[in-house]
Short mmCIF file of C-alpha atoms and ligand atoms in Angstrom, two decimals:
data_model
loop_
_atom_site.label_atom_id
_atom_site.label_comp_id
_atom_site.label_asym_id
_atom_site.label_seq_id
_atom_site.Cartn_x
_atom_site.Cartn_y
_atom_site.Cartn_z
CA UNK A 1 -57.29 78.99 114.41
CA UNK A 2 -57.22 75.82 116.00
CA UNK A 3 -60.62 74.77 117.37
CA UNK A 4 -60.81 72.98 120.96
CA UNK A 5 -60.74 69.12 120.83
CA UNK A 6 -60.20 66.36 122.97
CA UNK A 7 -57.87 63.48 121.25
CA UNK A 8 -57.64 60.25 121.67
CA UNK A 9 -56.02 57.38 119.78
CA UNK A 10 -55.76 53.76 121.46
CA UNK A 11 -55.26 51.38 118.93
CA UNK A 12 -52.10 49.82 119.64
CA UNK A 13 -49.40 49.25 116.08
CA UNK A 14 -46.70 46.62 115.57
CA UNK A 15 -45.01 47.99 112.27
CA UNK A 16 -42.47 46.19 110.19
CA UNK A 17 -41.29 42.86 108.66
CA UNK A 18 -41.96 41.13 112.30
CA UNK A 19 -45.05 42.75 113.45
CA UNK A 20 -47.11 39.74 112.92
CA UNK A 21 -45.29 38.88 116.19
CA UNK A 22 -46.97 40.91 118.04
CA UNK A 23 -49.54 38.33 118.78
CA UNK A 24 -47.77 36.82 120.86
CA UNK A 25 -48.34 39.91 122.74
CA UNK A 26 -51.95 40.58 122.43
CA UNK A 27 -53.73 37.73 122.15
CA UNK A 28 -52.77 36.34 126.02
CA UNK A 29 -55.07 38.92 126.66
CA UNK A 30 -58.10 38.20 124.85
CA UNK A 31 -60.28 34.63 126.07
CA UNK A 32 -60.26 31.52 124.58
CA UNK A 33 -62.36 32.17 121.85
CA UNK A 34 -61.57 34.13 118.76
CA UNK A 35 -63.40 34.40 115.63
CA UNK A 36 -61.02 35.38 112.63
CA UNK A 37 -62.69 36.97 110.06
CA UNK A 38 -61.18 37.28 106.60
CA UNK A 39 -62.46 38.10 102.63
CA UNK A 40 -62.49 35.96 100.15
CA UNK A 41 -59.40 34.01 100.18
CA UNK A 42 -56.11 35.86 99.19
CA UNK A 43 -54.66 35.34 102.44
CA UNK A 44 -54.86 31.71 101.80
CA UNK A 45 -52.96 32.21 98.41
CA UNK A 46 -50.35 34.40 99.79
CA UNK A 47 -49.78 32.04 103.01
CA UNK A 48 -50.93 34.74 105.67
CA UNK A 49 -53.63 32.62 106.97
CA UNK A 50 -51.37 29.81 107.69
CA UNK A 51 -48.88 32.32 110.03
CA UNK A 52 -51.56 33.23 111.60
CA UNK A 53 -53.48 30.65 112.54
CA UNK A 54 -50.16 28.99 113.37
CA UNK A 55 -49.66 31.80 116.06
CA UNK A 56 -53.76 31.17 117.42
CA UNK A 57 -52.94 27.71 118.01
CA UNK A 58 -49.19 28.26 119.80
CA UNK A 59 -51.38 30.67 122.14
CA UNK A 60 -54.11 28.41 123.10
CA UNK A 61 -56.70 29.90 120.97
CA UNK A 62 -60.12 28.07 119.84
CA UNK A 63 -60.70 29.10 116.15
CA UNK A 64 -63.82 30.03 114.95
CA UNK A 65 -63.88 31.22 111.22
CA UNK A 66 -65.99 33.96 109.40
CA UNK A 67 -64.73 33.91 105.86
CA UNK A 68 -66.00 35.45 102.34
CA UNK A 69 -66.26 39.29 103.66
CA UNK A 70 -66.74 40.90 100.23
CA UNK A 71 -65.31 44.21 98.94
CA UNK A 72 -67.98 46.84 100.57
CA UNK A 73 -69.23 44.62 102.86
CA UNK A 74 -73.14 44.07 102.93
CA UNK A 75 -75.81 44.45 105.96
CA UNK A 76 -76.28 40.61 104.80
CA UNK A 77 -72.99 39.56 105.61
CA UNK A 78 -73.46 41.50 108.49
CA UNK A 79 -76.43 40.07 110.46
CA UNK A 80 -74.27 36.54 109.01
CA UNK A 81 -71.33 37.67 110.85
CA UNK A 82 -73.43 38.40 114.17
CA UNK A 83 -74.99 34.72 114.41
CA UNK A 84 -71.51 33.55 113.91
CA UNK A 85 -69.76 35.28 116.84
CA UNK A 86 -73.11 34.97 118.67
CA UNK A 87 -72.61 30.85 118.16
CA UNK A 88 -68.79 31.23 118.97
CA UNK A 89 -69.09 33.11 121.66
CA UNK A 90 -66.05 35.14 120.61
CA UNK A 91 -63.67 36.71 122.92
CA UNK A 92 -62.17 38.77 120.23
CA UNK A 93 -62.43 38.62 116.68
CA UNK A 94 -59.22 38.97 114.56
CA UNK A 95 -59.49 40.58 111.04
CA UNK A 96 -57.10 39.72 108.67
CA UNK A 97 -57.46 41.85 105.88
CA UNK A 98 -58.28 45.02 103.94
CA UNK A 99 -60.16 48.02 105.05
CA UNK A 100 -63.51 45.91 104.20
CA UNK A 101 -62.27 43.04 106.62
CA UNK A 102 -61.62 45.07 109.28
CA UNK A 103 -64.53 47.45 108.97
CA UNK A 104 -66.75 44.39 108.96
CA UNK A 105 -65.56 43.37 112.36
CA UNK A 106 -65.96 46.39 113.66
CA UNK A 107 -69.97 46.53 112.64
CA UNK A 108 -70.05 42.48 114.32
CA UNK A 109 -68.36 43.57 117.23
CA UNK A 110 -71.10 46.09 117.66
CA UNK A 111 -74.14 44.22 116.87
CA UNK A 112 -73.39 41.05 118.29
CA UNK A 113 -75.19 42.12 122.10
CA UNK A 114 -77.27 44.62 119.76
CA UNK A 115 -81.12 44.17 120.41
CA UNK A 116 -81.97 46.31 117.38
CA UNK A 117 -81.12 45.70 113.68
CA UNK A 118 -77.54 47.24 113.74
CA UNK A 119 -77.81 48.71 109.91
CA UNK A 120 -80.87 50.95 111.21
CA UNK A 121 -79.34 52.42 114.27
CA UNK A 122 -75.77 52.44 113.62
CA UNK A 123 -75.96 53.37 109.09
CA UNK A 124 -79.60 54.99 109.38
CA UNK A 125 -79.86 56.51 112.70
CA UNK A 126 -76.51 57.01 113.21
CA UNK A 127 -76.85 55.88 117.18
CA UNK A 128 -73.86 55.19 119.49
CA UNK A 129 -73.23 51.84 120.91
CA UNK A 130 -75.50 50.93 123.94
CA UNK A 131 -74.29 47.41 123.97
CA UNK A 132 -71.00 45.44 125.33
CA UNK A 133 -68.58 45.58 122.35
CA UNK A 134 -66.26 42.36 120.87
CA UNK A 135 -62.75 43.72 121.09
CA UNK A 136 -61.15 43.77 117.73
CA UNK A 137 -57.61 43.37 116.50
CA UNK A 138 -56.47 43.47 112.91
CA UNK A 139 -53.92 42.19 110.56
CA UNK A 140 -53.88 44.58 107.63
CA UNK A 141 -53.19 43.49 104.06
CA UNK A 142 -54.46 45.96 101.52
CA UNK A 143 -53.46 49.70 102.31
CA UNK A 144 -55.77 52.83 102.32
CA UNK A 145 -58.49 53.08 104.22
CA UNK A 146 -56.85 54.03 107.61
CA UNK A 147 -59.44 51.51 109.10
CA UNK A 148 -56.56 50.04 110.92
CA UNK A 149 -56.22 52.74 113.45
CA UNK A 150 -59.99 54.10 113.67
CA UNK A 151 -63.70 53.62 114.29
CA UNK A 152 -64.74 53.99 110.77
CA UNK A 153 -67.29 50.88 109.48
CA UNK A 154 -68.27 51.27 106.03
CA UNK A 155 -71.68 48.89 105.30
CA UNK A 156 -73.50 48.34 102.17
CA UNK A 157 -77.56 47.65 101.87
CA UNK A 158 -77.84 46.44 98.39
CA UNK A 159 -81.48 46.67 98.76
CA UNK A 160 -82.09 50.09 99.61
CA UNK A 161 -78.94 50.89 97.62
CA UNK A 162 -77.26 52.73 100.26
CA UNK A 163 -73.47 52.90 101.01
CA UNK A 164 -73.16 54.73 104.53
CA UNK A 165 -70.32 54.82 107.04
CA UNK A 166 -70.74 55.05 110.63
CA UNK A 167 -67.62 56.40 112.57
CA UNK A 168 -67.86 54.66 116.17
CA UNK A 169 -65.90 55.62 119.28
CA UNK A 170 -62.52 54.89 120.87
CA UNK A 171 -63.84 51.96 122.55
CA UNK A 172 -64.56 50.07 118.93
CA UNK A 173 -61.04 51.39 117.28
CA UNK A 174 -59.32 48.51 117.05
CA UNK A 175 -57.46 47.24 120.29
CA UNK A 176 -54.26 46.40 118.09
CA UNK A 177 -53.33 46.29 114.47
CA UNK A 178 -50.26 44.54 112.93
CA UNK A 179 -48.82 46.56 109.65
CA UNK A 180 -46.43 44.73 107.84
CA UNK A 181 -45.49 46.23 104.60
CA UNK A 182 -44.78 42.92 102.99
CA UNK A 183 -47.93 41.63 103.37
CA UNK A 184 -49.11 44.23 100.50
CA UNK A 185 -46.40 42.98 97.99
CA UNK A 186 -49.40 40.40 96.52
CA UNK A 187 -52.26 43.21 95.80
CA UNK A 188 -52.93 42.93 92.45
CA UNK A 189 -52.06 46.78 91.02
CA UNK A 190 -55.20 47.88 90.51
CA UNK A 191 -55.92 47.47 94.28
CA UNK A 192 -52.84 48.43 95.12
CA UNK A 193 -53.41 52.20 93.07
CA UNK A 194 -57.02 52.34 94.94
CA UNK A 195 -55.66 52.43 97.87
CA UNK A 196 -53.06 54.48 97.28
CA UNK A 197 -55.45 57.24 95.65
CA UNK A 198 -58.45 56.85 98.73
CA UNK A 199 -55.48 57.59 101.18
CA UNK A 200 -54.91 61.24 98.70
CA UNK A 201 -58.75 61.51 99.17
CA UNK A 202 -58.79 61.06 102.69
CA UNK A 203 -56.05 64.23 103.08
CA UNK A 204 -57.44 66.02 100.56
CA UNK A 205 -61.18 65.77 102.47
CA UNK A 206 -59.92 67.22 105.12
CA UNK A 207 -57.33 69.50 103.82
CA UNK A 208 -59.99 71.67 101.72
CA UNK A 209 -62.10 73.02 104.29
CA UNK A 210 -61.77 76.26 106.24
CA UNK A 211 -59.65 79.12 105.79
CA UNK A 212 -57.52 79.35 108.86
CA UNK A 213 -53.77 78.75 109.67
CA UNK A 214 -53.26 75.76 111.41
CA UNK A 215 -50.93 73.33 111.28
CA UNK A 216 -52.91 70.00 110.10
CA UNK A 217 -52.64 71.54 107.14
CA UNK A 218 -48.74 71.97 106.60
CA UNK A 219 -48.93 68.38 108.20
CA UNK A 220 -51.07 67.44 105.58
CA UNK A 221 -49.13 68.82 102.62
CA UNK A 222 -46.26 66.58 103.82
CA UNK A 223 -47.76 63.81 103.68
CA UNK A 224 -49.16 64.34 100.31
CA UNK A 225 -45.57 65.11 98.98
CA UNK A 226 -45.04 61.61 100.70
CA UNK A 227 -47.37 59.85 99.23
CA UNK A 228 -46.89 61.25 95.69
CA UNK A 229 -43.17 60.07 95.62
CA UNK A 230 -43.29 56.75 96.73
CA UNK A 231 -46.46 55.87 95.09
CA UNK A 232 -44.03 56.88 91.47
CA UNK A 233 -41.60 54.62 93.13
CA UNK A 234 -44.28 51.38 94.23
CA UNK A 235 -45.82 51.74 90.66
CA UNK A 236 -42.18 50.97 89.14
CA UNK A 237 -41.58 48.62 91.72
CA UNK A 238 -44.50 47.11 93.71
CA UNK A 239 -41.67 45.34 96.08
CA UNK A 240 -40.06 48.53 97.26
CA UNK A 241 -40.08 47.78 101.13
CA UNK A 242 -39.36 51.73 101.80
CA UNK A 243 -41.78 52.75 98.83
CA UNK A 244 -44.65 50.47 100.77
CA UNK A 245 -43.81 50.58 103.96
CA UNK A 246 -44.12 55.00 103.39
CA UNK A 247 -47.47 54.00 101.59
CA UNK A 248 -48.73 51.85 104.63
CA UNK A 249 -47.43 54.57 107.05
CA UNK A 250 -49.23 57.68 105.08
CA UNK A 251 -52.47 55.58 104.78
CA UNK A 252 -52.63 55.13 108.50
CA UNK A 253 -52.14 58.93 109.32
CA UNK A 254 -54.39 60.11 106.89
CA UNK A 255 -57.36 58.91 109.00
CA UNK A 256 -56.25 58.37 112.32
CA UNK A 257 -58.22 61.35 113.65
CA UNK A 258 -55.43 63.25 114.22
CA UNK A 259 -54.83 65.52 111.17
CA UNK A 260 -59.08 66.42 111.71
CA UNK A 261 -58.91 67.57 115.09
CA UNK A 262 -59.44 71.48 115.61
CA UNK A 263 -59.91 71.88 111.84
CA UNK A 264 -63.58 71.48 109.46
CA UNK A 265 -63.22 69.00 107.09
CA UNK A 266 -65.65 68.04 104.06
CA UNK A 267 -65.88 64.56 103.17
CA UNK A 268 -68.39 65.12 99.38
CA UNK A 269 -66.03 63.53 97.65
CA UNK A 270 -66.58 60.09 99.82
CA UNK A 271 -70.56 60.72 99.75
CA UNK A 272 -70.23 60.85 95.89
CA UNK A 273 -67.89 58.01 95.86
CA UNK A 274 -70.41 56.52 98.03
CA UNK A 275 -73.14 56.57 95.89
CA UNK A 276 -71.62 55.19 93.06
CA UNK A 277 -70.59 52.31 94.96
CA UNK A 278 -74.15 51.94 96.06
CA UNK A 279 -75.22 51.93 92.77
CA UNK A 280 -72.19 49.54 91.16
CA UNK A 281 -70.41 47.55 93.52
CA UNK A 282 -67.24 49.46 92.30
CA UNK A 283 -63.49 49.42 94.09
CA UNK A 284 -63.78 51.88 96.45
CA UNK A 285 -60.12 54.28 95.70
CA UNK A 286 -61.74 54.32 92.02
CA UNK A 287 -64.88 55.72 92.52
CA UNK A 288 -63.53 58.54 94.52
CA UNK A 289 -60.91 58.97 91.62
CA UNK A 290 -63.71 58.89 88.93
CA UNK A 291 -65.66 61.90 90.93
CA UNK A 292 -62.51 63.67 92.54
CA UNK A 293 -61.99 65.73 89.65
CA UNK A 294 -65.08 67.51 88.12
CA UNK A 295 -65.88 67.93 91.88
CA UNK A 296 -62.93 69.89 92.48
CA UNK A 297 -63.51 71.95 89.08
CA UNK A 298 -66.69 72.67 90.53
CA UNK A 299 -65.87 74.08 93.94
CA UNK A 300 -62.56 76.01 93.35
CA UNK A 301 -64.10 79.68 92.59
CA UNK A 302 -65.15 78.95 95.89
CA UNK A 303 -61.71 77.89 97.68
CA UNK A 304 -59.32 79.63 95.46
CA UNK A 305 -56.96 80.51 97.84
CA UNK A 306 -56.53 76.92 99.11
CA UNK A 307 -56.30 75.42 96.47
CA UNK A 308 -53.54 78.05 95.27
CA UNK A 309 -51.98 77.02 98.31
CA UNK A 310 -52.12 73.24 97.22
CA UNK A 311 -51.11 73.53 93.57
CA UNK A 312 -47.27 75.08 95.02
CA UNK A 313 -47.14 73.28 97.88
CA UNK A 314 -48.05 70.22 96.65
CA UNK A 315 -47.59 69.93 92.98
CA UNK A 316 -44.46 72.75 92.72
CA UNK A 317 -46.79 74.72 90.28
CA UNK A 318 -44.20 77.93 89.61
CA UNK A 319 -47.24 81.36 90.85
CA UNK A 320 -44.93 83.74 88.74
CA UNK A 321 -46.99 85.20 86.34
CA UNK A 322 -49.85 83.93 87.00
CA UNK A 323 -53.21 84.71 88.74
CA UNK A 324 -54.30 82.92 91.76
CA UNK A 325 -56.99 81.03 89.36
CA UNK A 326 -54.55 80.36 87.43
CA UNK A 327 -51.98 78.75 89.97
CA UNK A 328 -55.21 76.79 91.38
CA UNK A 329 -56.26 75.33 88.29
CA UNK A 330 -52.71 74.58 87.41
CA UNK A 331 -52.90 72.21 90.74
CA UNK A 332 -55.54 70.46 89.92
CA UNK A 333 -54.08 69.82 86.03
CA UNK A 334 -51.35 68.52 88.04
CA UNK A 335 -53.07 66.29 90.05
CA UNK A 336 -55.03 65.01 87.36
CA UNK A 337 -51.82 64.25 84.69
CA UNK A 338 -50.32 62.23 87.78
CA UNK A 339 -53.55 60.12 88.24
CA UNK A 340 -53.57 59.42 84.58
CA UNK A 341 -49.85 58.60 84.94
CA UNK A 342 -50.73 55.64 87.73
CA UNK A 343 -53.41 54.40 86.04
CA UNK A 344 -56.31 55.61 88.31
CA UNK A 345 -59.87 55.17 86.86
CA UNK A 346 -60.93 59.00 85.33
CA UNK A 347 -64.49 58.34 85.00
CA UNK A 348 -67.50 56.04 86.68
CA UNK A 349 -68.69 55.14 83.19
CA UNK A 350 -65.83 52.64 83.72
CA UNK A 351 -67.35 51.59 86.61
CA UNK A 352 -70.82 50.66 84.92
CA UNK A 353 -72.50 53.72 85.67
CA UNK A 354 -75.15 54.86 82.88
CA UNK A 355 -76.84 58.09 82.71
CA UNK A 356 -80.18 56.39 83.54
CA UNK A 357 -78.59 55.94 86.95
CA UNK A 358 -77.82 59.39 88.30
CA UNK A 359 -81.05 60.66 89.36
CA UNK A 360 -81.03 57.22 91.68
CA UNK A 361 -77.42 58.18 92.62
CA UNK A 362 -78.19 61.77 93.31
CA UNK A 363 -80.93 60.20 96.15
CA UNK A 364 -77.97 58.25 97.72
CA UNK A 365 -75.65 61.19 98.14
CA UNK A 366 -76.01 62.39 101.66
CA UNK A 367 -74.94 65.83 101.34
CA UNK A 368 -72.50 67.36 103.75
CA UNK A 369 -71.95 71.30 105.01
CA UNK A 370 -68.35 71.40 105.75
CA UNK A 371 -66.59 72.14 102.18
CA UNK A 372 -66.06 75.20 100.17
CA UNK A 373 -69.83 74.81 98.46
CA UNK A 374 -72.96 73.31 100.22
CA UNK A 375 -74.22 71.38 97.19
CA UNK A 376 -77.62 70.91 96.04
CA UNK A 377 -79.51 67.55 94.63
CA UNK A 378 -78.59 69.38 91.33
CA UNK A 379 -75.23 70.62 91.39
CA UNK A 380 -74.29 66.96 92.43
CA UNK A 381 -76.09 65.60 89.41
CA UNK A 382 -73.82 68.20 87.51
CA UNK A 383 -70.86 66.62 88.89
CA UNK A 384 -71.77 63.49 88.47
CA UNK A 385 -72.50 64.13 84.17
CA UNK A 386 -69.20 65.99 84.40
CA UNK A 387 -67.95 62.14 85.66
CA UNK A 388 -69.36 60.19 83.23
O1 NZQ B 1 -61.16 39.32 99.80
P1 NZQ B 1 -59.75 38.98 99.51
O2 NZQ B 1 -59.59 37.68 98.80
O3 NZQ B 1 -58.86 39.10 100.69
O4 NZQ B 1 -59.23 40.05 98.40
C1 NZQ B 1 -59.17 41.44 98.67
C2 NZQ B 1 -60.25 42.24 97.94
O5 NZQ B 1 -60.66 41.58 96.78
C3 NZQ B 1 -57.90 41.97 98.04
N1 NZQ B 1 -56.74 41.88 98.91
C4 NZQ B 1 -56.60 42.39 100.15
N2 NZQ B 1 -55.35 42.18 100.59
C5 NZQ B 1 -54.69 41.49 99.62
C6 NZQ B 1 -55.59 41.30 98.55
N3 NZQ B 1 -55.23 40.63 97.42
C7 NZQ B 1 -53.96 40.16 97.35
N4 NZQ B 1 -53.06 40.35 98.34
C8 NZQ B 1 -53.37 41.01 99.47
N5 NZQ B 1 -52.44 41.22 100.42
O6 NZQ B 1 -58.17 43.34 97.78
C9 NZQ B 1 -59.55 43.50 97.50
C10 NZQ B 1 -60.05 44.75 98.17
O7 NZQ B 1 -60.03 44.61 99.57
P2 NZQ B 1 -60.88 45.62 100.46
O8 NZQ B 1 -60.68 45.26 101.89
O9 NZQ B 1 -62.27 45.71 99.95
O10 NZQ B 1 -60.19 47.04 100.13
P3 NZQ B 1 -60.05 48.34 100.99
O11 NZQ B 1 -58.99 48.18 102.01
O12 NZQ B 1 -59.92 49.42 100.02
O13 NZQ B 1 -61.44 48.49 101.78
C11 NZQ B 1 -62.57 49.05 101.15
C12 NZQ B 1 -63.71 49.24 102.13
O14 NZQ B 1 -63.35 50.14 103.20
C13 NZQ B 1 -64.29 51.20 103.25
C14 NZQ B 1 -64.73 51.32 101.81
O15 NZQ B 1 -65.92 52.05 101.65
C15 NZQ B 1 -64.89 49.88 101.41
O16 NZQ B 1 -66.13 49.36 101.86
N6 NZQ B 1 -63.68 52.40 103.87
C16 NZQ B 1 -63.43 52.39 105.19
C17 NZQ B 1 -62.98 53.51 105.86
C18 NZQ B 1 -62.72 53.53 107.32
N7 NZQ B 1 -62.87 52.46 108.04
O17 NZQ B 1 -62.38 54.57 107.85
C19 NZQ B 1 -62.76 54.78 105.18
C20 NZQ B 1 -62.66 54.63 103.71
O18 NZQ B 1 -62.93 55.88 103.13
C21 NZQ B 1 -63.53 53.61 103.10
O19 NZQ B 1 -64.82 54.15 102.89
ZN1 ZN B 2 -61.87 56.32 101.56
#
């Protein structure tokens, strides 16, 4: 049964080959002063930054620039960020680029009128925003995260070795976001298969949890099925405008909030993926792929039935003859020949993790309640050797 919820979703979209017009429509309503934050340079190579800061100037805007956000962006680059808008005085701040761009903005836009050290109260204490709040737009060019059209903000603290995401309220989704499909064409493909396989993940967290009937979960299958054919097709052909745009589309839906509402969700594979980055600096789609399986393994005695329910709805896995263990474990064989097939990475020993470093991975797993298994320090340390 469907729980009670409230929903909301303000983030405004421009979609297409001309949404990067849709500045023209935002930005007249944003001050002077705009800080554009961006990674480490491939939207100079692939000539986004100039269209963009083209469009800034034709609308009046004072640029202020906040380059080199890394992959999993740190608390360092952080508290660098918050001096920077501090010193701009930033009326928005524009992110132009993947989920770790536009997550990054999100943590600055909170911080900057923050009196406390943001990465304790907003990644340790997990504390709402008591502050004003930099609005945020974003120009997406890598596709998966979904952080586009939510309040997610993923930060790193290399020190204490923690990876932790804080999901913030409506008023720090992002005001707009401009999705244009074509702006993907330059990932290189092992970015471009992240991505595709942290959108699966994101479904798939919330997809096995609970029992009920409800219709998230048919909604959920669909776009699975979605995401499963044109990611075949993008692999082939990385320039497919209907194979990418579908990709960019799914991505979005997967964690807009909406397929969550009234339903549990569970979330262990991201805290295990989580760790591992922690602990290696890895791509973030690989090390959910390297943990997705032997996790699964591990909990289906104890969500049979749904994953039954995945392996024919999903994967076409034929139930005659065959127990519902059977048709479950089918799935997940399935799931893990196509992974192979798209070249995902299978294990985090490819991702530089040595058995010496589990028992400090194990300590960085938060551990959450709303899958098929509560796990323990030690089961995760089983699933983790099952990874290696
Ligand atoms: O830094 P640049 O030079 O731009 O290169 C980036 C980066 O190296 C490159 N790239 C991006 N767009 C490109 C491109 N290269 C060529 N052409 C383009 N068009 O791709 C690399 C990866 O970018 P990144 O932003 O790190 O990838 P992604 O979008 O996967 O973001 C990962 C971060 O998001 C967090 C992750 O934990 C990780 O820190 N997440 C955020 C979530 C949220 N907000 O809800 C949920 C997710 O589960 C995830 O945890
Ligand atoms: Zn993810």
């Amino acid at each position: 049964m469907l729980g009670n919820f409230t929903y909301c979703n303000p983030t405004k979209l421009y979609f297409g080959e001309d949404a990067l017009n849709g500045l023209n429509a935002e930005l007249p309503k944003y001050g002077k002063n705009v800080l554009l934050v961006y990674g480490g340079g491939s939207i100079k190579k692939n000539g986004i930054y100039d269209k963009v800061v083209a469009l800034l100037k034709e609308n009046g805007k004072e640029i202020f620039e906040d380059a080199g956000v890394m992959p999993n962006p740190t608390s360092d680059k952080l508290n660098e960020g918050v001096a920077r808008a501090k010193a701009a005085q930033a009326d928005l701040i524009l992110a132009v680029g993947g989920g770790s761009v536009c997550d990054y903005a999100k943590a600055v836009s909170v911080s900057v009128h923050c009196n406390d050290d943001p990465w304790e109260k907003y990644f340790i204490r997990f504390e709402d925003v008591s502050c004003k709040i930099i609005p945020v737009g974003c120009v997406l060019t890598m596709v998966g995260t979904g952080s586009e059209m939510n309040g997610g903000s993923v930060i790193t603290n290399h020190q204490q070795k923690l990876k932790i995401g804080h999901v913030f309220g409506e008023n720090v989704f992002p005001k707009f976001s401009i999705l244009n499909p074509k702006f993907t064409y330059t990932l290189p493909k092992y970015q471009m298969i992240s991505g595709i396989f942290d959108i699966m993940s994101h479904i798939l967290e919330q997809y096995f949890s609970g029992t009920d009937d409800n219709t998230s979960d048919y909604i959920m299958e669909g776009l699975l099925r979605s995401l499963i054919h044109s990611a075949n097709i993008a692999v082939e052909n990385p320039t497919d405008y209907e194979a990418r745009s579908n990709i960019m589309w799914i991505a979005t839906w997967a964690l807009n909030t909406l397929v969550a509402k009234g339903k549990s969700t569970d979330w262990m594979v991201h805290m295990l993926g989580q760790a591992v980055g922690a602990h290696t600096d890895a791509t973030h789609g690989m090390t959910l792929s390297a943990v997705s399986m032997p996790y699964y393994r591990y909990i289906l005695p104890y969500g049979t039935k749904k994953f039954a329910r995945y392996a024919e709805a999903v994967w076409n896995v034929n139930p005659k003859g065959k127990t519902e263990e059977d048709i479950a474990k089918a799935g997940l064989c399935a799931m893990e020949d196509w992974m192979k097939s798209i070249g995902l990475v299978m294990n985090i020993t490819d991702l530089g993790t040595t058995e010496e470093m589990l028992d400090g991975m194990v300590e960085s797993t938060l551990i959450m309640n709303g899958g098929y298994k509560i796990l323990t320090p030690e089961e995760i340390k089983i699933i983790f050797k099952a990874s290696l």
